[in-house]
Amino acid sequence: MVGQINVLMALQDVGPGDGPTVLVPGSHKSTEIHPRLEQDGKG
């Protein structure tokens, strides 16, 4: 048996008006720089 645990830790309060949480499989392997990081000069 292979077990898996998924955890979502909100770093800020999340309310109903914030919309749904979207999990994109494989997105952690992306080589693209996040636009906000690029804009802040941290990318």
PDB file of C-alpha atoms in Angstrom:
ATOM      1  CA  MET A   1       0.000   0.000   0.000  1.00  0.00           C
ATOM      2  CA  VAL A   2       1.276   3.438  -0.928  1.00  0.00           C
ATOM      3  CA  GLY A   3       0.069   6.267   1.275  1.00  0.00           C
ATOM      4  CA  GLN A   4      -0.015   9.942   0.471  1.00  0.00           C
ATOM      5  CA  ILE A   5      -0.671  12.966   2.627  1.00  0.00           C
ATOM      6  CA  ASN A   6      -1.583  16.345   1.156  1.00  0.00           C
ATOM      7  CA  VAL A   7      -1.355  19.459   3.309  1.00  0.00           C
ATOM      8  CA  LEU A   8      -2.517  23.007   2.621  1.00  0.00           C
ATOM      9  CA  MET A   9      -1.293  25.615   5.088  1.00  0.00           C
ATOM     10  CA  ALA A  10      -2.844  29.052   4.649  1.00  0.00           C
ATOM     11  CA  LEU A  11      -0.365  31.816   5.462  1.00  0.00           C
ATOM     12  CA  GLN A  12      -3.147  34.405   5.471  1.00  0.00           C
ATOM     13  CA  ASP A  13      -6.823  34.236   6.378  1.00  0.00           C
ATOM     14  CA  VAL A  14      -8.865  32.639   3.604  1.00  0.00           C
ATOM     15  CA  GLY A  15     -12.537  33.464   3.241  1.00  0.00           C
ATOM     16  CA  PRO A  16     -15.402  32.537   0.914  1.00  0.00           C
ATOM     17  CA  GLY A  17     -14.775  35.618  -1.248  1.00  0.00           C
ATOM     18  CA  ASP A  18     -11.215  34.525  -2.047  1.00  0.00           C
ATOM     19  CA  GLY A  19     -12.369  31.890  -4.523  1.00  0.00           C
ATOM     20  CA  PRO A  20     -11.433  28.238  -4.806  1.00  0.00           C
ATOM     21  CA  THR A  21      -8.043  26.670  -4.195  1.00  0.00           C
ATOM     22  CA  VAL A  22      -6.497  25.392  -7.408  1.00  0.00           C
ATOM     23  CA  LEU A  23      -3.924  22.609  -7.358  1.00  0.00           C
ATOM     24  CA  VAL A  24      -2.030  22.204 -10.623  1.00  0.00           C
ATOM     25  CA  PRO A  25      -0.292  18.816 -10.880  1.00  0.00           C
ATOM     26  CA  GLY A  26       3.398  19.198 -11.746  1.00  0.00           C
ATOM     27  CA  SER A  27       3.436  22.981 -11.251  1.00  0.00           C
ATOM     28  CA  HIS A  28       6.237  22.624  -8.695  1.00  0.00           C
ATOM     29  CA  LYS A  29       8.490  21.483 -11.557  1.00  0.00           C
ATOM     30  CA  SER A  30       7.957  24.618 -13.658  1.00  0.00           C
ATOM     31  CA  THR A  31      11.022  26.542 -14.830  1.00  0.00           C
ATOM     32  CA  GLU A  32       8.982  29.721 -15.349  1.00  0.00           C
ATOM     33  CA  ILE A  33       9.459  32.634 -12.942  1.00  0.00           C
ATOM     34  CA  HIS A  34       6.263  33.739 -11.198  1.00  0.00           C
ATOM     35  CA  PRO A  35       5.220  37.157 -12.606  1.00  0.00           C
ATOM     36  CA  ARG A  36       4.976  38.729  -9.129  1.00  0.00           C
ATOM     37  CA  LEU A  37       8.528  37.645  -8.244  1.00  0.00           C
ATOM     38  CA  GLU A  38       9.790  38.907 -11.583  1.00  0.00           C
ATOM     39  CA  GLN A  39       8.030  42.248 -11.023  1.00  0.00           C
ATOM     40  CA  ASP A  40       9.580  42.617  -7.549  1.00  0.00           C
ATOM     41  CA  GLY A  41      13.051  41.818  -8.917  1.00  0.00           C
ATOM     42  CA  LYS A  42      13.300  38.625  -6.856  1.00  0.00           C
ATOM     43  CA  GLY A  43      13.109  36.197  -9.790  1.00  0.00           C
TER      44      GLY A  43
END
